[in-house]
Short mmCIF file of C-alpha atoms in Angstrom, two decimals:
data_model
loop_
_atom_site.label_atom_id
_atom_site.label_comp_id
_atom_site.label_asym_id
_atom_site.label_seq_id
_atom_site.Cartn_x
_atom_site.Cartn_y
_atom_site.Cartn_z
CA UNK A 1 110.25 80.98 90.68
CA UNK A 2 107.86 80.47 93.60
CA UNK A 3 109.94 82.65 95.94
CA UNK A 4 110.08 85.45 93.36
CA UNK A 5 106.31 85.23 92.83
CA UNK A 6 105.66 85.47 96.58
CA UNK A 7 108.12 88.37 96.90
CA UNK A 8 106.46 90.09 93.96
CA UNK A 9 103.08 89.79 95.69
CA UNK A 10 104.51 91.15 98.98
CA UNK A 11 106.09 94.08 97.14
CA UNK A 12 102.83 94.73 95.26
CA UNK A 13 101.03 95.02 98.62
CA UNK A 14 103.74 97.37 99.90
CA UNK A 15 103.51 99.49 96.72
CA UNK A 16 99.73 99.77 97.03
CA UNK A 17 99.93 101.27 100.55
CA UNK A 18 98.76 104.86 99.99
CA UNK A 19 100.24 106.05 103.30
CA UNK A 20 103.80 104.92 102.55
CA UNK A 21 106.44 107.63 102.24
CA UNK A 22 108.09 108.41 98.90
CA UNK A 23 111.31 106.92 100.33
CA UNK A 24 109.51 103.64 101.08
CA UNK A 25 107.94 103.58 97.61
CA UNK A 26 111.33 104.23 96.00
CA UNK A 27 112.78 101.37 98.09
CA UNK A 28 110.02 99.00 96.92
CA UNK A 29 110.77 99.94 93.31
CA UNK A 30 114.52 99.50 93.91
CA UNK A 31 114.01 96.01 95.37
CA UNK A 32 111.79 95.06 92.44
CA UNK A 33 114.42 96.30 89.98
CA UNK A 34 117.03 93.95 91.51
CA UNK A 35 114.92 90.79 91.20
CA UNK A 36 116.10 88.44 88.40
CA UNK A 37 112.57 87.99 86.99
CA UNK A 38 111.94 91.76 86.80
CA UNK A 39 112.54 94.11 83.90
CA UNK A 40 112.35 97.87 84.46
CA UNK A 41 110.24 99.46 81.72
CA UNK A 42 110.61 103.25 81.36
CA UNK A 43 107.13 103.84 79.90
CA UNK A 44 104.11 101.71 80.86
CA UNK A 45 100.48 102.78 80.82
CA UNK A 46 98.20 102.00 83.75
CA UNK A 47 94.54 100.97 83.24
CA UNK A 48 93.50 104.66 83.59
CA UNK A 49 95.78 105.67 80.69
CA UNK A 50 98.51 107.38 82.76
CA UNK A 51 102.16 106.85 81.87
CA UNK A 52 104.72 105.81 84.43
CA UNK A 53 107.85 103.79 85.04
CA UNK A 54 107.19 100.12 85.61
CA UNK A 55 108.52 96.92 87.03
CA UNK A 56 107.51 94.00 84.83
CA UNK A 57 107.64 90.54 86.46
CA UNK A 58 107.42 87.48 84.21
CA UNK A 59 106.90 83.92 85.41
CA UNK A 60 106.97 80.82 83.22
CA UNK A 61 104.05 78.42 83.65
CA UNK A 62 104.35 74.62 83.58
CA UNK A 63 102.51 74.39 80.24
CA UNK A 64 105.10 76.52 78.41
CA UNK A 65 103.17 79.77 78.70
CA UNK A 66 103.84 82.66 81.06
CA UNK A 67 102.20 85.27 83.21
CA UNK A 68 103.45 88.85 83.54
CA UNK A 69 102.55 91.48 86.09
CA UNK A 70 103.34 95.15 85.61
CA UNK A 71 103.53 97.49 88.61
CA UNK A 72 103.35 101.10 87.40
CA UNK A 73 104.74 104.04 89.40
CA UNK A 74 104.81 107.81 88.90
CA UNK A 75 108.38 108.53 87.68
CA UNK A 76 109.32 111.31 90.14
CA UNK A 77 107.52 110.37 93.37
CA UNK A 78 107.17 106.59 92.89
CA UNK A 79 103.50 106.95 93.81
CA UNK A 80 101.81 103.68 92.85
CA UNK A 81 99.57 104.27 89.82
CA UNK A 82 98.32 100.80 89.11
CA UNK A 83 98.84 97.20 88.13
CA UNK A 84 98.24 95.21 84.96
CA UNK A 85 98.67 91.53 84.25
CA UNK A 86 99.03 89.55 81.05
CA UNK A 87 98.79 85.84 80.38
CA UNK A 88 100.66 84.03 77.62
CA UNK A 89 98.77 80.90 76.56
CA UNK A 90 100.46 78.25 74.41
CA UNK A 91 98.25 77.24 71.50
CA UNK A 92 99.89 74.89 69.06
CA UNK A 93 103.36 76.26 68.34
CA UNK A 94 102.59 79.85 69.31
CA UNK A 95 101.95 81.79 72.51
CA UNK A 96 98.97 84.16 72.53
CA UNK A 97 99.03 87.17 74.90
CA UNK A 98 95.79 87.93 76.75
CA UNK A 99 95.06 90.75 79.20
CA UNK A 100 94.48 89.65 82.79
CA UNK A 101 93.56 91.79 85.77
CA UNK A 102 94.24 95.49 86.20
CA UNK A 103 93.81 98.17 88.83
CA UNK A 104 94.34 101.92 88.88
CA UNK A 105 94.62 104.11 91.97
CA UNK A 106 92.77 107.29 91.05
CA UNK A 107 92.50 109.15 94.37
CA UNK A 108 93.55 108.53 97.95
CA UNK A 109 91.80 110.26 100.84
CA UNK A 110 91.91 109.95 104.59
CA UNK A 111 88.34 110.25 105.88
CA UNK A 112 86.67 110.04 109.25
CA UNK A 113 83.88 107.68 108.14
CA UNK A 114 82.97 105.24 105.39
CA UNK A 115 81.19 106.78 102.39
CA UNK A 116 77.60 105.72 101.72
CA UNK A 117 77.24 103.17 98.94
CA UNK A 118 74.56 104.20 96.42
CA UNK A 119 71.50 101.90 96.45
CA UNK A 120 71.85 101.24 92.71
CA UNK A 121 75.55 100.30 92.97
CA UNK A 122 76.43 96.90 91.52
CA UNK A 123 77.96 94.19 93.64
CA UNK A 124 81.78 94.07 93.60
CA UNK A 125 83.44 91.15 91.84
CA UNK A 126 85.89 90.86 94.72
CA UNK A 127 87.09 92.83 97.75
#
């Protein structure tokens, strides 16, 4: 389980690389699809509401619950659209599903300098 979780994290980083070729992105998706803990889902929605093909990775937790991460790709180009996570908490005899983190890649640009941050911008939760 630990090896699959680490591999899932490595593949998530590879999928998020906006400069990767479509062949590389397709390879990342293909590797994910072959992992025992992964289920390919033909229609997942990213946090921005876009539909794509996904790789859903589920890991059991020691307390009888689970955590699931969903990597969502554009069906034709395998461009990475986003990531969602879910947590299954055991409460009594049932498991309750709660949303976890989520990201959506809206635009990717190559620029020659950092953009100015507006003075009224809030502080990021994490970087």
